[in-house]
Structures are given as structure tokens and as C-alpha cells.
XYZ file of C-alpha atoms in Angstrom:
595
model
C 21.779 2.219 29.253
C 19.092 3.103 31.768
C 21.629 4.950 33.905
C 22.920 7.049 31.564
C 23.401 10.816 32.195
C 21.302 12.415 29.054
C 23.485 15.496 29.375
C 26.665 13.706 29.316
C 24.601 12.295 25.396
C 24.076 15.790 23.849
C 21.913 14.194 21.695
C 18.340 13.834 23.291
C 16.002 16.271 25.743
C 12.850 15.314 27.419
C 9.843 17.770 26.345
C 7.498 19.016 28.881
C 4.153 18.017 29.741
C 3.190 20.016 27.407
C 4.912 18.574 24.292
C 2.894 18.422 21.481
C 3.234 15.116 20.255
C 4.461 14.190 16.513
C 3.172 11.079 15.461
C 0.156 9.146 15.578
C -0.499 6.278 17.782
C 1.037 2.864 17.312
C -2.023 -0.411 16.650
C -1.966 -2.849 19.580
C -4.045 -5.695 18.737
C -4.847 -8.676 20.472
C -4.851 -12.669 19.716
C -6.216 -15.289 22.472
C -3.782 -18.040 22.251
C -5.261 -20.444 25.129
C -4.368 -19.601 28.338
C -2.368 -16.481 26.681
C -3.088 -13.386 24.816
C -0.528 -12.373 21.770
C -0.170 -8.135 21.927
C 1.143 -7.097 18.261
C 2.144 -3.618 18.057
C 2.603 -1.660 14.621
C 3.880 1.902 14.410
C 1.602 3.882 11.865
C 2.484 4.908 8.332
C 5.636 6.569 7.797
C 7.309 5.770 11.262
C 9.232 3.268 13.450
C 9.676 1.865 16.745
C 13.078 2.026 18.146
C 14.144 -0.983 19.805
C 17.276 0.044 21.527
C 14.678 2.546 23.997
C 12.755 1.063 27.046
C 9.957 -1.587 26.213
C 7.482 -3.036 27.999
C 3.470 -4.287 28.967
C 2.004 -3.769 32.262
C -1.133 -6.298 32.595
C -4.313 -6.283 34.380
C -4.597 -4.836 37.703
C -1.398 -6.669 39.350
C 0.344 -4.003 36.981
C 2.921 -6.869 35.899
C 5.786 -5.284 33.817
C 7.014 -7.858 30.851
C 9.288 -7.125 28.452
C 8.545 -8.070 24.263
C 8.756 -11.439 23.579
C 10.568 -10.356 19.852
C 10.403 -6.732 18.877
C 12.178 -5.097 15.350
C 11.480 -1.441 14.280
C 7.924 -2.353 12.450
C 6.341 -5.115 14.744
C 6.840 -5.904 18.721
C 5.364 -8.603 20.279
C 4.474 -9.332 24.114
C 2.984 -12.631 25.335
C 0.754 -12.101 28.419
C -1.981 -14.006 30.152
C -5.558 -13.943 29.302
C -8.231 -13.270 31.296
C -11.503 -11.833 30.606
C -12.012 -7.955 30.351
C -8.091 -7.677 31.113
C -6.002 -4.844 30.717
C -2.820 -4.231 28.771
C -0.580 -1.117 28.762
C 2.224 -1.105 26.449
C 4.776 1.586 26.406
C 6.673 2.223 23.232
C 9.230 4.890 22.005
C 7.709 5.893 18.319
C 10.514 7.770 15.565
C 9.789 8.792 12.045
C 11.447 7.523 9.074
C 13.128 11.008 8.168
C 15.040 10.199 12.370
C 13.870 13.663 13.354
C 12.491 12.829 16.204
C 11.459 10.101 18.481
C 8.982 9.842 21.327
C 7.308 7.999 23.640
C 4.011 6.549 23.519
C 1.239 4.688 25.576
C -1.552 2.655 24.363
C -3.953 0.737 26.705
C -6.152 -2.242 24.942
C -8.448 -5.097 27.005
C -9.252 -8.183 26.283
C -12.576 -7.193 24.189
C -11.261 -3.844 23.224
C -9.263 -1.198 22.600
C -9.141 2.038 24.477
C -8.228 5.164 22.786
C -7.988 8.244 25.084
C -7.554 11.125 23.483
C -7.797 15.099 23.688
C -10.015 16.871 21.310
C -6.649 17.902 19.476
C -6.660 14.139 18.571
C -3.774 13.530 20.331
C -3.736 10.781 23.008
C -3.470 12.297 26.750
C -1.598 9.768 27.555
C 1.429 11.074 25.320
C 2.517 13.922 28.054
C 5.959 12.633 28.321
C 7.536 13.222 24.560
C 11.365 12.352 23.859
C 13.308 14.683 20.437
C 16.244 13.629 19.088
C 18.582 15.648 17.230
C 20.618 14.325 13.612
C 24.091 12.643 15.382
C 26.834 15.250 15.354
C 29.897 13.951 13.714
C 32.486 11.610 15.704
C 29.187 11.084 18.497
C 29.858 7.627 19.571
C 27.226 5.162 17.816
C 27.045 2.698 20.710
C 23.530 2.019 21.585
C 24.757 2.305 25.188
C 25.396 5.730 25.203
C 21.736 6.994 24.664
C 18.708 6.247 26.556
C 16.595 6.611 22.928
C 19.818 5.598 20.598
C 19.584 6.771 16.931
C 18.601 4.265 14.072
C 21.352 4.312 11.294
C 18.984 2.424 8.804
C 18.848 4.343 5.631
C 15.521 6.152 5.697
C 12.877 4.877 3.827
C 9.381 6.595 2.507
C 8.006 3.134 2.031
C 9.162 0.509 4.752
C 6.180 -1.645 4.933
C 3.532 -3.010 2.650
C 0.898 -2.221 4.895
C 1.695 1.048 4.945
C 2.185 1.765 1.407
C -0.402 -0.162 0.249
C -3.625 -0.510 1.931
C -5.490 1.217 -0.983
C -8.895 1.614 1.229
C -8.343 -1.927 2.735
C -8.587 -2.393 6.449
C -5.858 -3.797 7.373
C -5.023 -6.676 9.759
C -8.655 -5.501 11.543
C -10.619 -8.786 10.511
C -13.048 -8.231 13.375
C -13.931 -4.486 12.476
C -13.986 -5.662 9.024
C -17.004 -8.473 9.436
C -18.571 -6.051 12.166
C -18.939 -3.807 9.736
C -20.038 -5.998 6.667
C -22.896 -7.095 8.983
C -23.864 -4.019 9.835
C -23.809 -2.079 6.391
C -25.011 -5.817 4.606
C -22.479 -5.612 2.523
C -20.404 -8.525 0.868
C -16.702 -8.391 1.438
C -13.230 -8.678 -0.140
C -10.553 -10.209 1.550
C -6.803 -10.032 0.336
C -4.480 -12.774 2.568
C -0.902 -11.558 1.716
C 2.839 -11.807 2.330
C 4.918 -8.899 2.196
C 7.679 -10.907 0.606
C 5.249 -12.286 -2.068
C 6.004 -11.017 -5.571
C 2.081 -11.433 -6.972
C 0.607 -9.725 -3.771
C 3.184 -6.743 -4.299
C 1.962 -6.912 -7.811
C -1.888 -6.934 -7.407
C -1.133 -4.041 -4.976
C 1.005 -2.064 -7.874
C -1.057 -2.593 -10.389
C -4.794 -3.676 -9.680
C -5.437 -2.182 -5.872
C -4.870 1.299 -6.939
C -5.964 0.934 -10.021
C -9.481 3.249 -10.437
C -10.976 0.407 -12.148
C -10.819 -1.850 -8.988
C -11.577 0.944 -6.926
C -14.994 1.916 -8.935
C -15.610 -1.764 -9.355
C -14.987 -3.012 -5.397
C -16.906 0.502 -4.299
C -19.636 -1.491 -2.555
C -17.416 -4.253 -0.632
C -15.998 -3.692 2.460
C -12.863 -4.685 2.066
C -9.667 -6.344 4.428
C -6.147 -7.174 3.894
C -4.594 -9.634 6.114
C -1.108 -10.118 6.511
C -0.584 -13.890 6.463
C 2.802 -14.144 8.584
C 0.678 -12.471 11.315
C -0.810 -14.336 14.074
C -4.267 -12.457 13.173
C -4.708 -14.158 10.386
C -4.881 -17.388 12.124
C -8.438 -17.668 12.270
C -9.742 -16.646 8.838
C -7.035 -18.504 6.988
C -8.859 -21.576 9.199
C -12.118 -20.437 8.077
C -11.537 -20.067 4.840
C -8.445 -22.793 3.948
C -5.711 -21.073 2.943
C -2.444 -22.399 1.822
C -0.966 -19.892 -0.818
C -0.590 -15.914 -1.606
C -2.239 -13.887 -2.538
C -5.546 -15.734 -2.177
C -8.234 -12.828 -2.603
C -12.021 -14.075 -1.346
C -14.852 -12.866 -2.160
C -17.592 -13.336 0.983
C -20.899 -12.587 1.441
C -22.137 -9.832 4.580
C -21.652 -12.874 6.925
C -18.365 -13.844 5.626
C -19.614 -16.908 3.762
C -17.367 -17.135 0.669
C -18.617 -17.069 -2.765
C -15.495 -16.979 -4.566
C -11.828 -16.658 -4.667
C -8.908 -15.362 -6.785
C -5.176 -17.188 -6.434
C -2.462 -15.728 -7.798
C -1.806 -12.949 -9.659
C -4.400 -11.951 -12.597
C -4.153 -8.639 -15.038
C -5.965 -6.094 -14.340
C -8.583 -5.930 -17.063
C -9.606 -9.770 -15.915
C -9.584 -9.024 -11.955
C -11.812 -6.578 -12.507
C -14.207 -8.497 -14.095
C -13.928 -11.231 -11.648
C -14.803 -8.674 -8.581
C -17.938 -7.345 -10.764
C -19.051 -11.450 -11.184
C -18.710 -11.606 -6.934
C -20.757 -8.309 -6.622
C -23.201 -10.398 -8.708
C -23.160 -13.808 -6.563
C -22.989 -11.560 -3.488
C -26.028 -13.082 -2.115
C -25.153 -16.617 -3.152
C -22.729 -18.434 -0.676
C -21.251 -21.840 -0.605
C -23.741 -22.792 1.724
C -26.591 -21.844 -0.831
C -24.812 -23.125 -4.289
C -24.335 -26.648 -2.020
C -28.240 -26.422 -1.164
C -29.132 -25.846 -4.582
C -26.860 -28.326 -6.222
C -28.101 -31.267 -3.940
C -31.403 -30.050 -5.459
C -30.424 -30.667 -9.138
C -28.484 -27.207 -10.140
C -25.958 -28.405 -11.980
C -24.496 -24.844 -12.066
C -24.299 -24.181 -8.596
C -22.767 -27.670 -7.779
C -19.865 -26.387 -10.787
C -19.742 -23.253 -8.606
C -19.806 -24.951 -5.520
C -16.831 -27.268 -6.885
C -14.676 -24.766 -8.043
C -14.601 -22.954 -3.829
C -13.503 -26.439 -2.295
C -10.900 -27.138 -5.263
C -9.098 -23.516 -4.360
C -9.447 -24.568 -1.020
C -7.796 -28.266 -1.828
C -10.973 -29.981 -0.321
C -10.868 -32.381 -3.185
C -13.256 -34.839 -1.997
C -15.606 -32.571 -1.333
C -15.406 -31.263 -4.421
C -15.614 -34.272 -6.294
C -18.587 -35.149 -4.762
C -20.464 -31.823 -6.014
C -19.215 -32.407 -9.655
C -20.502 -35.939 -9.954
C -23.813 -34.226 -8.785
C -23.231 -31.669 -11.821
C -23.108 -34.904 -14.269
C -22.812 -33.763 -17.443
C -22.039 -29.481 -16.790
C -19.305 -31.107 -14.709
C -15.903 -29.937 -16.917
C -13.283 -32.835 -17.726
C -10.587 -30.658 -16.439
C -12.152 -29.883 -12.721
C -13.006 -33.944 -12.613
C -9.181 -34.823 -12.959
C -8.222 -31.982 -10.702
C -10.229 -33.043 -8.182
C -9.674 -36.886 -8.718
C -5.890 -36.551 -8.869
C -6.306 -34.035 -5.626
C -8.492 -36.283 -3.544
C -5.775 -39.538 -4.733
C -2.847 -36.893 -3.522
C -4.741 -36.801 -0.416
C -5.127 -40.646 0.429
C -1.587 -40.963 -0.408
C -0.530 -38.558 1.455
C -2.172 -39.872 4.751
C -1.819 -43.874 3.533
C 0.149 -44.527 0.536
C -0.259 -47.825 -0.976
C 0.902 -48.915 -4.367
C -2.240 -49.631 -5.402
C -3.324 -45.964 -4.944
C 0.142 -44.776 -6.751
C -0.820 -46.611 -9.319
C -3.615 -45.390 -10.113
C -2.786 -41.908 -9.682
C -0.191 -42.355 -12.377
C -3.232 -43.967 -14.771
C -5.573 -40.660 -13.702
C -2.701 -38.495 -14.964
C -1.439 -40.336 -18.330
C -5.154 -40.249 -19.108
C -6.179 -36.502 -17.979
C -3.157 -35.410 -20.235
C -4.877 -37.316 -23.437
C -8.448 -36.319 -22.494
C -8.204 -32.371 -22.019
C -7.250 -29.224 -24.146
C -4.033 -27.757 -23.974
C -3.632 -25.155 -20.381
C -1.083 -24.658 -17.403
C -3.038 -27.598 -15.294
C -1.487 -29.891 -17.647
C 2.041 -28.343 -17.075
C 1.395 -29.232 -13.177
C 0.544 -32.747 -14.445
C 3.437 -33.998 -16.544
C 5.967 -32.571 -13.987
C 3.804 -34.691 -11.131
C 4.020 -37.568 -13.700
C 8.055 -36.982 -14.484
C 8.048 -37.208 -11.054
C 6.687 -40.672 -10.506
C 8.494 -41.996 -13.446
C 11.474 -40.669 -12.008
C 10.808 -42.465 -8.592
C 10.327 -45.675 -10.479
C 13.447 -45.020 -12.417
C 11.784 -45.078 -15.213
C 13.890 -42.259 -16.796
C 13.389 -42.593 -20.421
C 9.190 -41.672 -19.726
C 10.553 -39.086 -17.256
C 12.533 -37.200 -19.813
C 9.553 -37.045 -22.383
C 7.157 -35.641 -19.822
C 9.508 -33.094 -19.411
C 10.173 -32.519 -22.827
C 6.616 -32.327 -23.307
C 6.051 -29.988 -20.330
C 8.755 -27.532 -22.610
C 6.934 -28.193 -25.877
C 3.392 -27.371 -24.135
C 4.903 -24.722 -22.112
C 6.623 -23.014 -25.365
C 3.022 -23.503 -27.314
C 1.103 -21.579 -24.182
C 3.561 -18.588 -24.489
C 2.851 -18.151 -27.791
C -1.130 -18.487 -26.951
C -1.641 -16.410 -23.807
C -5.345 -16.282 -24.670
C -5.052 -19.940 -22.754
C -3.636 -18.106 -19.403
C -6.891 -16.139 -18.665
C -8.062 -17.242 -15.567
C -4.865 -18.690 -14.355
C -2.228 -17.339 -12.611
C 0.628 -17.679 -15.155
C 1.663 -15.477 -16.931
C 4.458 -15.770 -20.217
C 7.529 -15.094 -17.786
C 5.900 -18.180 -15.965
C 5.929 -20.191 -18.430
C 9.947 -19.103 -19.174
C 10.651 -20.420 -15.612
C 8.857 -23.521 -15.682
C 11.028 -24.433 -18.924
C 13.919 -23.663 -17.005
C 12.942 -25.866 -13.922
C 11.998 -28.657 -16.604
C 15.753 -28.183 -18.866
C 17.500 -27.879 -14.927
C 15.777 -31.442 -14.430
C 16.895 -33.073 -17.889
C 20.920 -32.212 -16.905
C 20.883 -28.968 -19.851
C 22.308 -26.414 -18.284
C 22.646 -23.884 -21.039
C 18.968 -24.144 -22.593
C 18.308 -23.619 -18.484
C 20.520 -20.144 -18.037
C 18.626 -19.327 -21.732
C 15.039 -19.598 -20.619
C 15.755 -17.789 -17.298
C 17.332 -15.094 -18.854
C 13.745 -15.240 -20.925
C 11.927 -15.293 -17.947
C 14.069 -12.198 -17.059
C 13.530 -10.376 -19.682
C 9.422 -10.606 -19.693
C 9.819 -9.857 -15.444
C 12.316 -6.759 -16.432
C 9.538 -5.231 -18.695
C 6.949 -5.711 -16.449
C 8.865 -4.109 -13.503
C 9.641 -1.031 -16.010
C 6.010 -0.333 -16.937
C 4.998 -0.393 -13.223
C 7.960 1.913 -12.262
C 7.275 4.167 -14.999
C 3.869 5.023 -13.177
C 4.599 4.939 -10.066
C 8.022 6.054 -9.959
C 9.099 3.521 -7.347
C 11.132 0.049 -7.388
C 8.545 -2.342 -8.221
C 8.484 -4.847 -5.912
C 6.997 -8.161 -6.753
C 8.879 -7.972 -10.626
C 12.180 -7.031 -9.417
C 11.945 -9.824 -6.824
C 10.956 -12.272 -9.890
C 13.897 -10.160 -12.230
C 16.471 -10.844 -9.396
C 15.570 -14.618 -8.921
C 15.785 -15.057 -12.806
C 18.754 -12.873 -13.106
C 20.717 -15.273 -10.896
C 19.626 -18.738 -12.319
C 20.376 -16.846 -15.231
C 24.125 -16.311 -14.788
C 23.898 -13.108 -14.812
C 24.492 -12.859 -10.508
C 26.125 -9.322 -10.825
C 23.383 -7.949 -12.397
C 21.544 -10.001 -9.496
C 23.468 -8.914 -6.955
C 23.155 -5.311 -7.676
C 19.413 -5.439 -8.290
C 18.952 -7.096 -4.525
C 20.948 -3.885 -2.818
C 19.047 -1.787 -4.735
C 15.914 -3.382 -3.370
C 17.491 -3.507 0.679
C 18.238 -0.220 0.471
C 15.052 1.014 -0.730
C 13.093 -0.789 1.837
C 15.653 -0.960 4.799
C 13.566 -2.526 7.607
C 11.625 -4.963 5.670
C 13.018 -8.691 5.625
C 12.239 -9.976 2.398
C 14.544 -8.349 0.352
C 17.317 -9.123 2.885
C 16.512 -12.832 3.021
C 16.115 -13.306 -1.011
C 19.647 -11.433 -1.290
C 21.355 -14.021 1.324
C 19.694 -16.699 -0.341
C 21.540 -16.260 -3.622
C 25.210 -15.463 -1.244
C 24.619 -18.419 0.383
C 23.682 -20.624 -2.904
C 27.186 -18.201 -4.128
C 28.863 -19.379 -1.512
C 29.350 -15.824 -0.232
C 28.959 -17.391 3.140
C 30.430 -13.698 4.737
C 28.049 -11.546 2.645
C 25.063 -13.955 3.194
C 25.471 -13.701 6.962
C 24.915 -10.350 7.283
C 21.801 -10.439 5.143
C 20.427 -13.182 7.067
C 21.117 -11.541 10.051
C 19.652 -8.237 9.165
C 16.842 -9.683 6.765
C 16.124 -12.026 10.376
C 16.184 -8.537 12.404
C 12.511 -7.175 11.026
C 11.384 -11.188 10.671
C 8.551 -12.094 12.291
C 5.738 -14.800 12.410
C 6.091 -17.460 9.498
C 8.646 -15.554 7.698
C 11.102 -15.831 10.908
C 10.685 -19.437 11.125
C 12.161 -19.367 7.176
C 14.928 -16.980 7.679
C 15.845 -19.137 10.694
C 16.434 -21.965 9.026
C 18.411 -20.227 6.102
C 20.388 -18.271 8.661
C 21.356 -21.566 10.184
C 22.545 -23.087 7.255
C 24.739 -20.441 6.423
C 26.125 -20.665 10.500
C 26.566 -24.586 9.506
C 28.597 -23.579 6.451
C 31.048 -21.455 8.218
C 32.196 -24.152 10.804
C 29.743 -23.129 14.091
C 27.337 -25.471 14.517
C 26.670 -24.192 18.435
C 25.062 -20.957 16.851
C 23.097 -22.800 14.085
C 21.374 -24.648 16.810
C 21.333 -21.849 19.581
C 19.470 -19.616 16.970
C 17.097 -22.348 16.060
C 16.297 -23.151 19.693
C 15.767 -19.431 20.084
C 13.556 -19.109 17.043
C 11.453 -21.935 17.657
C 10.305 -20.907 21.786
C 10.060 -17.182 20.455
C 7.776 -17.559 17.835
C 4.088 -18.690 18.669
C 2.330 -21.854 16.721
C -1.253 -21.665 15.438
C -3.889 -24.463 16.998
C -4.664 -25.026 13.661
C -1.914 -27.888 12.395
C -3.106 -27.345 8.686
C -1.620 -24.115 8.636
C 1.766 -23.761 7.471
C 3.350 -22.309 9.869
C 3.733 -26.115 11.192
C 5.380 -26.637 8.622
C 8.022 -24.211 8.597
C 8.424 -24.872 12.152
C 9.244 -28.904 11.733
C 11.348 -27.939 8.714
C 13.583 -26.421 11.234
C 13.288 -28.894 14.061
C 14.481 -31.668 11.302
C 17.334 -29.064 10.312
C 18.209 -29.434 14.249
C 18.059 -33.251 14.520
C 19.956 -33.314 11.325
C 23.384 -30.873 12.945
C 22.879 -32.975 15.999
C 23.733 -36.180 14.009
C 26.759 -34.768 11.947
């Protein structure tokens, strides 16, 4: 490719020095991992980086030239060593989604920061060498080979990434700048952990972000969205103890939290929620724990209710036996039946088992009707079930449909949760899939469809785009529904309105595969594993292996898992999930080993 004779292409011409370059710079950003630094580079809004032109870093003063460590059209990667005020130069061929043109670009970062050279035009100096492309003439060979900078045949999309659709004033994936500047300006902060493939983050950005209510309301926060399949998150989902998306926290100036949203929540309540943290701005978990050891039994509620979203059970049982009496029944059994989970978890002992099953047949006699309890008689189905105790399993679970039909007719008993009616639906479903009745299943999916379906509509209506996060729901519900036509054509709807993102790729070879479309569902794992990266890699890794199993060749299951797992870089931090996606697919190669 390197050799090629660009005149021989007919497709590509180098502009002069004095090119004037087309699109912005691409982010570099930098992650000490021990003895290494992690360089992520992400092409600005409306472009691409094409992976088929020359890539590489030269670092610190030796000039070392290494080439990415994983690189797709929205994220490249290069693992280099650390050292302190290093350099980094990465060189990277930038092209815009519309494929009218594609040059080259060069960013230089350090250690401690990055270094932006640029003219008073605003364009970086460094840009002198800029590369054109022209639309491929018809019968032009396709092969990558035949082009130094080949052209992308992706359909072109004016929304590839949720970063750069949706930032909505949000820094994004800039935690540093983000604190800097919280301390600076004193001002609390609000801090969005997401997943681009999760269908309440793509809803809170739909429908609450953008919304002018959040945007008058969150005026006076500086606020950060952090992609949670990025190694950047790493420390600040440490800090703050975060296991699910979206998890939106509320911080003081100094990052101390005072609060946090989970889930999904309507607009009207999310709003109030972020006016109640401009309120407790000022009062951290540090200060509600001061103040409850001193007798508030307020604060110590308050206090609870951080460490319970963060699953620090014990802790939080400790602060609501110093609330006594303003301690609620329902946060007592959460945090009893968490802390018992715990124990278990680390030591299980009959003894312990036993008793968690007596904390739960109690908790669902001694509280009101809400969507905890839901949680509670499937945990308890499931411990009669291990017992084979199946007659109590199948009434929890005919309860859990009973309570779960009496909530969806009562959704004044879902504020402050994160279910909404079309949850409900689906957690009938699960419960009928459970109890063998596969037609009342198919019915309350195609329920759960129907509520996810309107939803999706009303969103599209305003913003005249495929809603994400509902028509990810509507396709998961149209499939368990029976209705995998209607399924199928939803999900290539989706992939080809966001061509270079994964998750819409991955969910559509996840119902070929469970199809048995093993064809089909290899070339969506294969393209959805393309623009992977991070966590989200390490889970279309192990579905793309499966499907490999299925079709007989077992070498390139376990070649591609090998690959995946020395590619992708591991957080210090074991309590972070991306262990656990990682030994999910160690166990999936130990298990194709055996066979």
C-alpha cells in the first residue's frame, strides 16, 4: 500500500503547503496505566478516521514510531511508555462523514498536557501536509491496496457517535478540565457515566439533556459526561463506585458527591432532582456522615441513601441504625439483604442463606407495594428454586406478575425509580418465561413493545431522528415477542443509521445468533466488533466467538479471544467490570479448550 503510485489511483492528490485544512483537530488524551501511558484519539464531530491510511505515535525524544494498539474509524488507541513530562506525536489521516475529503493530521500531547499549536486562522500549523479525495469513479477497484488514503464505503452518517450528537453543554470524556474548573469557578458539578449502547443514557440524552428545563435548571453546574467503556473513566467510576448506566452524580466544587440518579427518570422528576442537588450543593457525604454521627437523623437517611446507590451496604446500614426511627423500613431491608448478598458472596454459609431468605419473606410482608419488592420475590424464586422448592418458587413469581400488573396500573408508585410501565411488561415476561408459559410470555413482550414503540414515536416526532435507546428496547421486545421480522427490520434500520457505531451491530447479531442465523450474525459481529472498543469489545468478543463455535471453527473462536484479551487494557481497579467481562471470556476459552 505504501508503495503505491498515486497517479496510477486517480483518486487522491496531495495539497500544498499551503492547503487550507478542512476539519478540526482530532482529541488525544492520555491515561497512566503503570509503567505505560494509554493515547485515545477521537476525531471531532461530524468526521472519521480512516484506518486503511498510515498510523502511528512517535514518543519522547528517542522519536520511537509505534503503530495503534486497536484503531476503528471513531477511536484509535496506542500504548506507549510513561515517563514524566514525555512527549507523544500521533499522526492521523482525518475524513468527513459526507467522504469528501480526507486529510492528514498531527497532534502532539505530554505527559501533563496537551499542546495545541495553532495559527491565528485556528488552524493547527502542524496540518501543512493535507490529503483530498475525490467520490470513487465507477468500476475503480475497491481494494484498500490500491490507495494510499482508501475510501470508506460505510453509509454516511450525520450522527455516528453519541458523543458527538449529544454532549448538550457537557464536557466530555475531559474529567480533569471538568474538576479544574469546578474548583476554580466553586461550582458543584454534574456528572453523567454512560454507554453508548445503553438505551436509558440514549434516552436521558433525547429527552432530558436537551431539554430547556434541564438546561435552565443545571445552568450553574459544571457539568461532564464520561463514556464508561473508556479507559478515562477508570478513575472516577473508582471514586465514585459505579456499577450501572446511566448513573448521573451530583458533586460538590471538590467532587465530593451529594447525590446520584440511576436509571432513567422523566423529565418533569429529573429536573426536580437536579434543583434538590443545587440545594445540597454545599453538603457532601463527608458532611451528612459528620452530622449524622452527631445525632441528624436526616443527614444519616441522606448519607444512607449515597452508599446504597453505590452498593456499600454495610456502610449504609450502619448510618440508618444511627437514623433510628427516620430510618425507612424499605432502605433497612435493602441494605440488610445487600450487606447479607455481600457476605455470601465472599463466604457463603447456609446459615447466612438462610437467613437471607427469612430477611426477604419478611421485607415482602413488612413494606408497601414498589419495584424493590419485584427485585425481591424474583431473588426469593430464586432460592426456592435452588432448594427445589418449586411449588414456593412458582408463587413468588406469580406474585411478582400480580404486583407487577398492580404497579402498571399505579405509576404514581414508579416516581423515583427507574421503571417505567414498559418495565414492568418485561419483567412479567421474564417471570411467565420462568414458569414454562410461553404464550402469556410473547403477550407481555409484545406489551412491553407496544409502550417502548410509543415512546420511541414521541421522541422521533421532535427530533426527527431514530430514537435510540426506545428502538433498542422496541427491537429487544419485538423479538421475544415473535414478531423477529419486524425485529429484524427495525435493527437494519438502526445499523444503517449509525454505521460506525457497535451497538446496534452487536444487538442485531445477538438476535441472528439466538435465530440461528449463524451467516447473518457473523457479519454483524464482525462489523459491530470493528468500531468496539474498551468494555464493549470484551462483550462482542465473546458473542463473536460463540457464533465462530457454532459454525464448526473453534481455532478462530479462540484466536479472536486471545487477540481480544492482550489488545484490550484492564483497569487496576478489580471492582470494575471490565474484570468481569474479561474472565467471562477467559472461562468461554477454558470451556472450547475442553470440548
Amino acid at each position: 500500500m505504501m508503495g503505491l503510485d498515486l497517479k496510477m489511483a486517480g483518486m487522491i492528490f496531495f495539497a500544498s503547503s499551503a492547503f487550507a485544512a478542512s476539519a478540526p483537530d482530532f482529541k488525544l488524551a492520555v491515561t497512566p496505566q503503570g509503567s505505560k501511558v494509554l493515547l485515545v484519539a477521537t476525531p471531532p464531530a461530524g468526521h472519521h478516521f480512516n484506518v486503511d491510511a498510515p498510523m502511528q505515535l512517535e514518543e519522547g525524544n528517542a522519536k520511537n514510531k509505534l503503530k495503534p494498539s486497536k484503531a476503528t474509524e471513531q477511536r484509535i488507541e496506542f500504548l506507549a511508555t510513561a515517563g514524566k513530562e514525555r512527549t507523544y506525536k500521533a499522526t492521523l489521516y482525518l475524513c468527513d462523514d459526507a467522504k469528501t475529503f480526507c486529510e492528514k493530521h498531527v497532534v502532539t500531547t505530554s505527559s501533563d498536557q496537551t499542546i495545541e499549536t495553532r495559527t491565528k486562522s485556528g488552524n493547527p500549523t502542524t496540518r501543512s501536509q493535507g490529503v483530498k479525495t475525490t467520490p470513487e469513479k465507477p468500476g475503480a477497484s475497491k481494494d484498500a491496496s490500491t490507495s494510499a488514503v482508501a475510501l470508506h464505503t460505510a453509509p454516511a452518517s450525520p450522527q455516528t457517535n453519541a458523543q458527538q450528537l449529544l454532549s448538550h453543554g457537557f464536557l466530555v470524556n475531559q474529567p480533569e478540565l471538568a474538576l479544574k474548573r469546578a474548583r476554580a469557578e466553586k461550582k458543584p458539578m454534574i456528572i453523567d457515566f454512560f454507554g453508548i449502547w445503553c438505551p436509558p443514557c440514549n434516552m436521558l440524552d433525547e429527552e432530558i439533556f436537551g431539554s430547556p428545563e434541564f438546561k435552565k435548571a443545571s445552568a450553574s453546574f459544571i457539568k461532564l459526561k464520561v463514556d464508561a467503556d473508556d479507559p478515562i473513566s477508570w478513575p472516577l467510576k473508582s471514586r465514585y463506585k459505579v456499577g450501572g448506566y446511566p448513573t448521573v452524580v451530583f458533586a460538590t466544587a471538590d467532587g465530593e458527591e451529594t447525590g446520584r440518579i440511576v436509571g432513567f427518570r422523566p423529565k418533569e422528576e429529573f429536573v426536580a432532582q437536579v434543583k434538590t442537588a443545587w440545594e445540597a450543593k454545599d453538603s457532601g457525604q463527608n458532611d451528612l456522615i459528620a452530622r449524622a454521627k452527631e445525632g441528624d437523623g436526616l443527614a444519616a437517611v441522606n448519607a444512607a441513601r449515597i452508599y446504597l446507590e453505590r452498593s456499600e451496604y454495610s456502610q449504609a446500614l450502619a448510618l440508618l441504625e444511627l437514623a433510628k426511627e427516620k430510618a425507612p423500613r424499605d432502605l433497612l431491608y435493602q441494605a440488610q439483604i445487600g450487606a447479607l448478598e455481600e457476605k455470601i458472596s465472599s463466604s457463603p454459609s447456609q446459615a447466612m442463606e438462610d437467613r437471607l431468605k427469612e430477611i426477604l419473606e419478611t421485607s415482602l410482608q413488612d413494606t408497601t407495594l414498589s419495584p424493590h419488592l419485584l427485585d425481591r420475590r424474583q431473588r426469593l424464586a430464586e432460592i426456592y428454586a435452588k432448594r427445589e422448592e418449586k411449588t414456593k418458587q412458582q408463587e413468588q413469581l406469580l406474585l411478582l406478575i400480580e404486583n407487577a400488573k398492580t404497579l402498571a396500573r399505579t405509576p404514581k408508585k414508579l416516581r423515583g425509580t427507574e421503571y417505567s410501565t414498559a418495565d414492568l411488561y418485561a419483567r412479567k415476561a421474564h417471570a411467565y418465561e420462568q414458569l414454562g408459559k410461553e404464550n402469556e410470555a410473547k403477550s407481555a413482550w409484545a406489551q412491553a413493545a407496544g409502550k417502548f414503540q410509543k415512546q420511541a414515536q414521541q421522541v422521533e416526532k421532535k427530533n426527527h431522528l431514530l430514537a435510540r435507546g426506545h428502538n433498542l428496547e422496541l427491537a429487544y421486545c419485538l423479538w421475544k415477542s415473535g414478531k423477529t421480522t419486524e425485529a429484524d427490520a427495525l435493527y437494519r434500520r438502526l445499523r444503517s443509521q449509525y454505521p460506525r457505531e457497535f451497538t446496534f451491530h452487536f444487538n442485531h447479531a445477538r438476535m441472528l445468533f439466538g435465530l440461528k442465523n449463524l451467516g447473518e450474525a457473523k457479519a454483524a459481529a464482525e462489523t459491530a466488533l470493528k468500531y468496539s472498543y474498551g468494555d464493549n469489545r470484551l462483550r462482542v468478543a465473546h458473542l463473536a466467538a460463540q457464533v465462530h463455535e457454532s459454525l464448526g471453527d473453534k481455532k478462530a473462536a479462540l484466536e479472536l479471544i486471545k487477540t481480544t484479551l492482550t489488545t484490550v487494557t484492564l483497569p487496576e481497579d478489580q471492582s470494575i467490570r471490565t474484570h468481569r467481562y474479561a474472565n467471562s471470556l477467559r472461562q468461554l476459552s477454558e470451556k472450547l479448550k475442553q470440548n
